[in-house]
mmCIF file of C-alpha atoms in Angstrom:
data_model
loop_
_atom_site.group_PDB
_atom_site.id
_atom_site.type_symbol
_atom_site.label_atom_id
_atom_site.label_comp_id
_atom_site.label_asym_id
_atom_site.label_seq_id
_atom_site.Cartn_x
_atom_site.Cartn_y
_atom_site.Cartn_z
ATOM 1 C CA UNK A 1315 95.483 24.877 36.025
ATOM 2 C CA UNK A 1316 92.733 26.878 34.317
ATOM 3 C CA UNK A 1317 89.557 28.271 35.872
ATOM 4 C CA UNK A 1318 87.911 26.302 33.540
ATOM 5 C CA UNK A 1319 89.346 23.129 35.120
ATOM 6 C CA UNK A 1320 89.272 24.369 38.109
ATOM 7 C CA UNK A 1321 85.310 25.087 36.893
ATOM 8 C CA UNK A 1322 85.225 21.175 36.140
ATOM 9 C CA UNK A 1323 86.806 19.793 38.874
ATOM 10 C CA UNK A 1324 84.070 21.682 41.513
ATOM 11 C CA UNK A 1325 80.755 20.653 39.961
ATOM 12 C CA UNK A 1326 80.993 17.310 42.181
ATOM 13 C CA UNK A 1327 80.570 19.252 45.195
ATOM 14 C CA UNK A 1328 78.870 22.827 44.657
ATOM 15 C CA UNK A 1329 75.201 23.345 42.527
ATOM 16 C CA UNK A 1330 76.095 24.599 39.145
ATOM 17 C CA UNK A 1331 73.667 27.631 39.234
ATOM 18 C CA UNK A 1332 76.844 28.416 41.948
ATOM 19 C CA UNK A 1333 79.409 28.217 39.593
ATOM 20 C CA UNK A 1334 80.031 31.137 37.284
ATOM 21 C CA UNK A 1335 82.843 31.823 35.237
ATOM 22 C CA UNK A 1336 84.178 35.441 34.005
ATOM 23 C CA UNK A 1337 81.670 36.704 36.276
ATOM 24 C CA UNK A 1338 81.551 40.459 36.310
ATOM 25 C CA UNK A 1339 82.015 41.307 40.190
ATOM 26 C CA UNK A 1340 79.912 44.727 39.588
ATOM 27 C CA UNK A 1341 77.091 42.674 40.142
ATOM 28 C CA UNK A 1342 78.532 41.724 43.732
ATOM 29 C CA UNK A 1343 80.368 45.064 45.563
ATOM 30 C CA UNK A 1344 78.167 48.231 46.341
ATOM 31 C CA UNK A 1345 80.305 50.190 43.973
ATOM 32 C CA UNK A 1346 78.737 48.814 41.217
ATOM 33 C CA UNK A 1347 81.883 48.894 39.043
ATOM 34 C CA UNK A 1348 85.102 46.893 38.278
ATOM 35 C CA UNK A 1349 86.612 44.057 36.412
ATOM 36 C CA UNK A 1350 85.472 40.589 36.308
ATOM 37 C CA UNK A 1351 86.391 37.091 38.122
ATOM 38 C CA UNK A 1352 88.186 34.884 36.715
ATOM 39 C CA UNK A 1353 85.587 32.312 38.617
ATOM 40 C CA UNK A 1354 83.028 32.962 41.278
ATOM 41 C CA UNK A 1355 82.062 30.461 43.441
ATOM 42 C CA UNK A 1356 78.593 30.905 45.595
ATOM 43 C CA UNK A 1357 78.288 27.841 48.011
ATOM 44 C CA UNK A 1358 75.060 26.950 49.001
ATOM 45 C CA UNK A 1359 75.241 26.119 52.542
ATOM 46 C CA UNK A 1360 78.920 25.430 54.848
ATOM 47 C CA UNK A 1361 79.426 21.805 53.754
ATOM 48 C CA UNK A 1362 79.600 23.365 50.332
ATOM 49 C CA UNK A 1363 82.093 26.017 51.139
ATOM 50 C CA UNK A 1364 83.573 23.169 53.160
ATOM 51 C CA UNK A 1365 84.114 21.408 49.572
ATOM 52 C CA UNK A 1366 85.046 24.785 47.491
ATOM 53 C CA UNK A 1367 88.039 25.189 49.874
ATOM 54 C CA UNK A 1368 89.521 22.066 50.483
ATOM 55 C CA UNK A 1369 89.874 21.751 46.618
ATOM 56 C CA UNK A 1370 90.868 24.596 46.269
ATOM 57 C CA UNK A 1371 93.496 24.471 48.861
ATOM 58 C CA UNK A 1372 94.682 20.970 47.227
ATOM 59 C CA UNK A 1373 94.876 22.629 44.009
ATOM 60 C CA UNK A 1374 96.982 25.238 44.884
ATOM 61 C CA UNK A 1375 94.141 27.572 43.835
ATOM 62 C CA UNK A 1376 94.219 31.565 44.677
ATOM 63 C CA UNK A 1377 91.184 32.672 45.362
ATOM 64 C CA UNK A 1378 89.440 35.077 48.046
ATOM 65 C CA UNK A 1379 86.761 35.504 50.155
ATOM 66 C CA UNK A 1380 83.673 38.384 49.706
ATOM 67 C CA UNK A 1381 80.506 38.385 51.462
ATOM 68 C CA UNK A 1382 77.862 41.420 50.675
ATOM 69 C CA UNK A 1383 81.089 43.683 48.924
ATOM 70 C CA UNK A 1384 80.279 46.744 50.533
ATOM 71 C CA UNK A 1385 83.254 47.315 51.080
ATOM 72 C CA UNK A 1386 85.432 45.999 48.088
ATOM 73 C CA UNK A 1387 86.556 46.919 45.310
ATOM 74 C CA UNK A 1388 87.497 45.092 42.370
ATOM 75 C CA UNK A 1389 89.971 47.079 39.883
ATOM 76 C CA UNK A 1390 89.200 47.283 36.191
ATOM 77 C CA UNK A 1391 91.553 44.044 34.928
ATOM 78 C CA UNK A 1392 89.730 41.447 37.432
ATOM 79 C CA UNK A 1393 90.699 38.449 39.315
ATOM 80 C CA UNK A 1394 92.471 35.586 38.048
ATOM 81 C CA UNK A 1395 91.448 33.787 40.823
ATOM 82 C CA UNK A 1396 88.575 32.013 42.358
ATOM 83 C CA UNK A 1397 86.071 34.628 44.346
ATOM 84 C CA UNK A 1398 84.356 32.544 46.982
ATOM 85 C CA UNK A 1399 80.906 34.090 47.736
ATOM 86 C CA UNK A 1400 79.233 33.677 51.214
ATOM 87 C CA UNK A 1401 75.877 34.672 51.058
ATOM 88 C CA UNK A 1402 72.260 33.169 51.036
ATOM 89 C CA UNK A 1403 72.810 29.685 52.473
ATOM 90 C CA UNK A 1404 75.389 30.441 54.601
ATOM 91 C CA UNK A 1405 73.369 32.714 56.523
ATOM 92 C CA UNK A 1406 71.263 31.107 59.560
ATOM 93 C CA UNK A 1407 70.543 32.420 62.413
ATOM 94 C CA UNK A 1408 69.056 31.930 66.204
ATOM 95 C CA UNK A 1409 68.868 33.111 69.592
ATOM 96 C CA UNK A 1410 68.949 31.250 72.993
ATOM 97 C CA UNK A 1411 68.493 33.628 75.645
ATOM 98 C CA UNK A 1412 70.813 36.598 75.385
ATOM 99 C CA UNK A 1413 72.719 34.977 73.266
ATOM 100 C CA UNK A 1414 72.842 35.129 69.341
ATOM 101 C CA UNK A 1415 74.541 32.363 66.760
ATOM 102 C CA UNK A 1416 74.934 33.102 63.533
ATOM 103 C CA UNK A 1417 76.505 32.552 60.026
ATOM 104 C CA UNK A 1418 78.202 35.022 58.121
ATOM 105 C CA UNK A 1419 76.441 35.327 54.916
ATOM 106 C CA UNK A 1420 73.602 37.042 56.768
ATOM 107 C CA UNK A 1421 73.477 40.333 56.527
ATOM 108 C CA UNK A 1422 74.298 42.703 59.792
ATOM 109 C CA UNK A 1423 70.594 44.721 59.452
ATOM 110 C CA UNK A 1424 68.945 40.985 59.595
ATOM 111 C CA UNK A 1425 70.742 40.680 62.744
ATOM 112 C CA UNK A 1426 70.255 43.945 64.225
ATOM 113 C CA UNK A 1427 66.382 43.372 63.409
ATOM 114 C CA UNK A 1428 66.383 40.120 64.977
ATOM 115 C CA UNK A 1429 68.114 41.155 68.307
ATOM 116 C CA UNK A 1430 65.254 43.923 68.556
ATOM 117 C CA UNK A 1431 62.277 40.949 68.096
ATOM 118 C CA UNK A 1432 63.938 39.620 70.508
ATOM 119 C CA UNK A 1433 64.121 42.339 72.726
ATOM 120 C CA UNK A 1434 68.279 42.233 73.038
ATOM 121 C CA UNK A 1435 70.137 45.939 73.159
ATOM 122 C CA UNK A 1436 73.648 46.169 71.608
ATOM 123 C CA UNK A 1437 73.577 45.988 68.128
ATOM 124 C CA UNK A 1438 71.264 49.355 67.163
ATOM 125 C CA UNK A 1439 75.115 50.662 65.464
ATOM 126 C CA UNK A 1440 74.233 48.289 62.645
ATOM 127 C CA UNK A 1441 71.208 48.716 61.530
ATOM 128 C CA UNK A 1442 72.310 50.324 58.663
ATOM 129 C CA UNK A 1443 75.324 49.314 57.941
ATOM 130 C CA UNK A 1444 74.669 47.296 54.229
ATOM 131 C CA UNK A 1445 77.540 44.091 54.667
ATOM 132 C CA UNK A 1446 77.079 40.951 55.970
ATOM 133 C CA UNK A 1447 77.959 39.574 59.369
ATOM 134 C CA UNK A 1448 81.199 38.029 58.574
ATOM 135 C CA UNK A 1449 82.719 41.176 57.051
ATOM 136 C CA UNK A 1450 81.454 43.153 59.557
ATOM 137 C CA UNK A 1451 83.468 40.913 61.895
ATOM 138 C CA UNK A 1452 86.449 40.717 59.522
ATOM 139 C CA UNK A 1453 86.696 44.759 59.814
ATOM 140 C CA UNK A 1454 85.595 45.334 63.085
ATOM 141 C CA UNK A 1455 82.347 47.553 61.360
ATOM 142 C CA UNK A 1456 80.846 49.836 63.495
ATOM 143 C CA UNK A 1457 79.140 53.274 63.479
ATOM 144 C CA UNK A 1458 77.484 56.150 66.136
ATOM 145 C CA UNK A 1459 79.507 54.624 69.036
ATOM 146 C CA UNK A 1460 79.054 51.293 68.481
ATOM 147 C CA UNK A 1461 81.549 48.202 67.425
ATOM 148 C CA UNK A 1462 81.037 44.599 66.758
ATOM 149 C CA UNK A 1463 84.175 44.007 68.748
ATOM 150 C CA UNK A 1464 81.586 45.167 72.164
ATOM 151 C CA UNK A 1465 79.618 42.315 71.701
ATOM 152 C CA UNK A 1466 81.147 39.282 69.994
ATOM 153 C CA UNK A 1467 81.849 36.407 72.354
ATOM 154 C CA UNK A 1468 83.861 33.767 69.965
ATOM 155 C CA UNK A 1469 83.907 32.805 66.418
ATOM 156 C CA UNK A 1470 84.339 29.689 64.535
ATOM 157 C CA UNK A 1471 86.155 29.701 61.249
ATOM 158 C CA UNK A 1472 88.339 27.510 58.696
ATOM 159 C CA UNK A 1473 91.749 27.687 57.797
ATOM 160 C CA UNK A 1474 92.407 27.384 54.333
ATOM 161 C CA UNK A 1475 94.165 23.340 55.000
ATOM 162 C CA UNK A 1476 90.102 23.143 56.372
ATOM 163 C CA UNK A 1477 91.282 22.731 59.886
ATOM 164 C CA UNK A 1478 88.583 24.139 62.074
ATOM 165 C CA UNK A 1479 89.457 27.285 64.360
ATOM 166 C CA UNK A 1480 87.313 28.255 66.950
ATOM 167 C CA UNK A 1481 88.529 31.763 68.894
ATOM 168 C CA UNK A 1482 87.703 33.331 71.812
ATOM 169 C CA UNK A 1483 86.741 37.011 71.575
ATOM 170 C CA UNK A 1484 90.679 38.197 73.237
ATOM 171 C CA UNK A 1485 92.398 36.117 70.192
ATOM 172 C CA UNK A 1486 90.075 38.435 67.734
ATOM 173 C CA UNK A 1487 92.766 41.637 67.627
ATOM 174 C CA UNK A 1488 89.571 43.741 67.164
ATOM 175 C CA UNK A 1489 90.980 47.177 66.814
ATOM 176 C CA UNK A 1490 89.614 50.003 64.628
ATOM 177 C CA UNK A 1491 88.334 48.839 61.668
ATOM 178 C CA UNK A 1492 90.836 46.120 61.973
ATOM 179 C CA UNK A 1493 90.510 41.787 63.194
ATOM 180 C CA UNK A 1494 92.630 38.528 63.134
ATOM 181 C CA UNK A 1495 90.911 37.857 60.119
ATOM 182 C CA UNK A 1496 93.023 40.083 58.292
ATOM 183 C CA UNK A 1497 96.547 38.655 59.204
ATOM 184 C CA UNK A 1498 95.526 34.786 59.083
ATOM 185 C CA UNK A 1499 93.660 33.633 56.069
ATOM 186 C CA UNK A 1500 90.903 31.853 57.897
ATOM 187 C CA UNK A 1501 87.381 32.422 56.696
ATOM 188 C CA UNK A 1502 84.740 32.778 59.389
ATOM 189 C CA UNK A 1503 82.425 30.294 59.905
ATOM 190 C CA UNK A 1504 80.176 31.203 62.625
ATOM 191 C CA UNK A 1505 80.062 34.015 64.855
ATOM 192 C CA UNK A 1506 78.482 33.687 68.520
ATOM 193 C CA UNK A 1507 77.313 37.352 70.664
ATOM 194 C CA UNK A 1508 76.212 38.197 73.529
ATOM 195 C CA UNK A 1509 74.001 41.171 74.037
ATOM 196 C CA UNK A 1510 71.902 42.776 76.921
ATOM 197 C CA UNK A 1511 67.878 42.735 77.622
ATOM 198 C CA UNK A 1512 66.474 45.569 76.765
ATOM 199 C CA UNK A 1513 63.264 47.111 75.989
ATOM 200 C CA UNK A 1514 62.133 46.131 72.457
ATOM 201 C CA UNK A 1515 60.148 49.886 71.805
ATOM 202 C CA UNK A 1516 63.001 51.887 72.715
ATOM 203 C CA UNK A 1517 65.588 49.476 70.666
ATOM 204 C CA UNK A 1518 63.061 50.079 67.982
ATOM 205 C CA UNK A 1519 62.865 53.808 68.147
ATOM 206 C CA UNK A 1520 66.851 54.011 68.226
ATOM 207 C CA UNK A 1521 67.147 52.006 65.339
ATOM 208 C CA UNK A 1522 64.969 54.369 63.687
ATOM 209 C CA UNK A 1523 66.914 57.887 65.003
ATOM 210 C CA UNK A 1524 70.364 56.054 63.442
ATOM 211 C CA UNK A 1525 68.811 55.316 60.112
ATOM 212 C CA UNK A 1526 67.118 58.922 59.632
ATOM 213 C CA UNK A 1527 70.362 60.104 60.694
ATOM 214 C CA UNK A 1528 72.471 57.686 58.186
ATOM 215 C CA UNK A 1529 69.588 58.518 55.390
ATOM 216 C CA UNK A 1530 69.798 62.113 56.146
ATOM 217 C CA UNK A 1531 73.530 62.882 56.245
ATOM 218 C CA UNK A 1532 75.154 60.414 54.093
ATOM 219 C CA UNK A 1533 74.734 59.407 50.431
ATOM 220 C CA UNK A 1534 72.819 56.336 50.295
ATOM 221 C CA UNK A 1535 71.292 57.120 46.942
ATOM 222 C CA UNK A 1536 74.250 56.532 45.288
ATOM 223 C CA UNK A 1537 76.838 53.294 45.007
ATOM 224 C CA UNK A 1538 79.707 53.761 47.520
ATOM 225 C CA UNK A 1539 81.791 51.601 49.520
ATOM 226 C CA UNK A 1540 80.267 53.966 52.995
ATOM 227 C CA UNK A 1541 83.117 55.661 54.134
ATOM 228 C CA UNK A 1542 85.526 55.438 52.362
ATOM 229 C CA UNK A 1543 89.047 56.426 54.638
ATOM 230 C CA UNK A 1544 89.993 55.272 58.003
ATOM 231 C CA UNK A 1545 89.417 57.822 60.614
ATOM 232 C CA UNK A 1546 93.136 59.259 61.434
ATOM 233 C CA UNK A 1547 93.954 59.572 65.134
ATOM 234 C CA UNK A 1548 92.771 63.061 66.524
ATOM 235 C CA UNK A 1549 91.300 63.909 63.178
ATOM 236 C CA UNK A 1550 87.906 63.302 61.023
ATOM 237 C CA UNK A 1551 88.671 61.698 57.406
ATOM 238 C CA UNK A 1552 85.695 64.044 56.118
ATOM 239 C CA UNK A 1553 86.681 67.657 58.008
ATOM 240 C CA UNK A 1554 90.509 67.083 56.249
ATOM 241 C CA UNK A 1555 88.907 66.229 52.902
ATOM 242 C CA UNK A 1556 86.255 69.325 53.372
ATOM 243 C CA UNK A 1557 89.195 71.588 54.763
ATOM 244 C CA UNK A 1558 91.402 71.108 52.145
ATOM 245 C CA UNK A 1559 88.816 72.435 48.967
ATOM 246 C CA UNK A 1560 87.803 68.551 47.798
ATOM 247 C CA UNK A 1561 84.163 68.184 48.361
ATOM 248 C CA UNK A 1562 82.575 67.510 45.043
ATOM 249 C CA UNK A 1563 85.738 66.373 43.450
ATOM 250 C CA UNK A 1564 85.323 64.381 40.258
ATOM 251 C CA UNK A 1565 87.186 62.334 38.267
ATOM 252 C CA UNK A 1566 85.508 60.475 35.255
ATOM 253 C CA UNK A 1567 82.266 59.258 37.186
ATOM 254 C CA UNK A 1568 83.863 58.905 40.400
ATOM 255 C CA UNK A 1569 83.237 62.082 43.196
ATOM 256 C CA UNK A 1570 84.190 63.285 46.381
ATOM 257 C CA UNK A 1571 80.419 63.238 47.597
ATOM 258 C CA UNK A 1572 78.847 66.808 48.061
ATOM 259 C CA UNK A 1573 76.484 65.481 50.981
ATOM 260 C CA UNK A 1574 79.651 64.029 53.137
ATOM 261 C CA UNK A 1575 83.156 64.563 52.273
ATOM 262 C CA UNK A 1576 84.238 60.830 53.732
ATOM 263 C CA UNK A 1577 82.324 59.382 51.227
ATOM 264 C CA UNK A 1578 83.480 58.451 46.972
ATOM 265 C CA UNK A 1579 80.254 58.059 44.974
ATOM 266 C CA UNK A 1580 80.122 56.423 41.992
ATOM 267 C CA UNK A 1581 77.902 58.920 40.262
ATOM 268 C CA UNK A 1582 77.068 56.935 36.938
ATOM 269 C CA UNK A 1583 79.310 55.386 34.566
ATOM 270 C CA UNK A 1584 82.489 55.501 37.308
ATOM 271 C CA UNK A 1585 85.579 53.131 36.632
ATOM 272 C CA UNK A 1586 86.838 51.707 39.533
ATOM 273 C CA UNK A 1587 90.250 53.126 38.074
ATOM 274 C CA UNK A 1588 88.050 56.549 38.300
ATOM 275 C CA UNK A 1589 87.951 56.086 41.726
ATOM 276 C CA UNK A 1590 91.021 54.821 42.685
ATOM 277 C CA UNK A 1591 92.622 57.835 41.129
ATOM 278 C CA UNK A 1592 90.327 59.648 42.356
ATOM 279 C CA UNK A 1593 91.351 58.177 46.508
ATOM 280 C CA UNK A 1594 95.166 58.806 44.957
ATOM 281 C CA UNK A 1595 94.255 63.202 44.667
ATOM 282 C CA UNK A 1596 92.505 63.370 47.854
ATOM 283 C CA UNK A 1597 95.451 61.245 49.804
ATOM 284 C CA UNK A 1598 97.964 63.368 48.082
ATOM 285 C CA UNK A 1599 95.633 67.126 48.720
ATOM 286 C CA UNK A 1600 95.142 66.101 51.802
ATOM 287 C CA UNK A 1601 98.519 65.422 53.129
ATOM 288 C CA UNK A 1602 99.969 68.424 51.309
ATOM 289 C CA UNK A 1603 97.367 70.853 52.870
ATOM 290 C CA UNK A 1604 97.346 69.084 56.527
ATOM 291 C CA UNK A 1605 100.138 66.361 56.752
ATOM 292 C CA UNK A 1606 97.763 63.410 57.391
ATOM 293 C CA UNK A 1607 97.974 60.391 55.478
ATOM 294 C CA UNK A 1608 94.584 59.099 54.782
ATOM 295 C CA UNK A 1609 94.288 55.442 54.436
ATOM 296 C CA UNK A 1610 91.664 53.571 52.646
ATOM 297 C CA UNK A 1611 89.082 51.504 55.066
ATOM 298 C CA UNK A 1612 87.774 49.964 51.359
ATOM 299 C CA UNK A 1613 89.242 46.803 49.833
ATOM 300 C CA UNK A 1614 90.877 46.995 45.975
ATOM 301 C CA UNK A 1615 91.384 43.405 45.126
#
């Protein structure tokens, strides 16, 4: 079956202005570059995304799930599947006590700024960090000490028969940069955390520190995926790229970025085969020069 029927057979159950076919997935990941979907899908609210994947799951569909794509990339051919957006709509939020429930489509910095009205500590690490909530759990995001594995109590998410799953925090396999999520198919739902009471002026005034510090050392003027390697054990992903001669690297449009070597920025015009070619050199330099094996933190769908 076609996209188009595929297309056809959806418009019972999700808004067409959420329907869009051959859509160019650019528009969608923080790169700013790569090939089209075959079909994206952006439900509206859960019951929608309730709807996309049961049908989709009955039609023996392929498709995946994105939510803000900052940290995906999609390579030059496309998808020939069915891209299943969570974003606005799929994105409330609220907070009883110390205790914060929310929906994945919303972005992490909406939470981080919420949990500071509120006067919770905990979840400063992500006030900069661009995703949404549910990738951020999928990955395990976290930055300047912080994890999302140190506060999440349980999640709630669907497998892809639309059986509900619901998942205390020690079934989660947090590990670096690394969840359940990304062994089991199921597509996350709701996420429930607990955080501490703390004062809202200093939460405030840390939140501030890590985003001069983000805005000052790493290259937010320009599309990236953030960093874009794993951090190898014992070693920093940026000092092996720095050490062996590769800061300000180029190939086509894509560059090693002169402000922090951890980073590829897509400097105007870059492929996303410029910068997977561009991750292949720095793997291979890098290993040559130190013996490390740097792997990608980024998704290339």
């Amino acid at each position: 079956m076609n996209q188009k029927e595929i297309y056809e057979k959806l418009l019972p159950y999700i808004q067409e202005s959420g329907l869009h076919l051959d859509a160019p997935m650019r528009e969608y990941t923080s790169f700013r570059t790569g090939g089209n979907a075959a079909l994206l899908v952006k439900p509206s609210g859960l019951s929608e995304l309730f709807s996309a994947v049961e049908l989709l799951n009955r039609e023996k569909c392929p498709f995946i799930v994105i939510g803000n794509g900052s940290n995906t990339l999609f390579r030059d051919e496309g998808y020939e599947g069915v891209v299943l957006h969570v974003g606005g709509g799929i994105d409330r939020i609220r907070v009883e006590g110390n205790v914060i429930f929310a929906e994945p489509g919303i972005l992490l910095s909406a939470v981080s700024k919420k949990a500071m009205e509120h006067s919770l500590t905990g979840l400063e690490f992500a006030a900069g960090i661009p995703g949404s909530l549910g990738g951020a759990v999928y990955m395990n995001a976290g930055a300047y000490g912080g994890e999302m594995k140190d506060v999440i109590i349980s999640t709630a998410s669907i497998k892809r028969n639309g059986m509900m799953k619901d998942r205390k925090a020690d079934s989660l396999h947090f590990g670096y940069r690394k969840s359940v999520f990304q062994e089991n198919d199921e597509i996350i739902i709701g996420v429930k955390m607990y955080l501490q009471t703390g004062d809202q002026e200093e939460i405030q005034k840390r939140m501030r520190e890590l985003n001069t510090k983000r805005n000052e050392k790493q290259p937010v003027s320009f599309p990236s995926a953030g960093s874009f390697f794993k951090r190898p054990e014992g070693h920093f992903a940026g000092r092996l790229i720095e050490d062996a001669g590769l800061k300000g690297l180029s190939v086509g449009g894509a560059r090693v970025s002169p402000m922090h070597a951890g980073f590829i920025i897509n400097e105007g015009g870059a492929t996303a085969a410029d910068i997977i070619d561009l991750m292949k050199l720095v793997q291979q330099t890098v290993y040559d020069k130190s013996g490390v094996m740097l792997n990608p933190e980024v998704r290339i769908i």
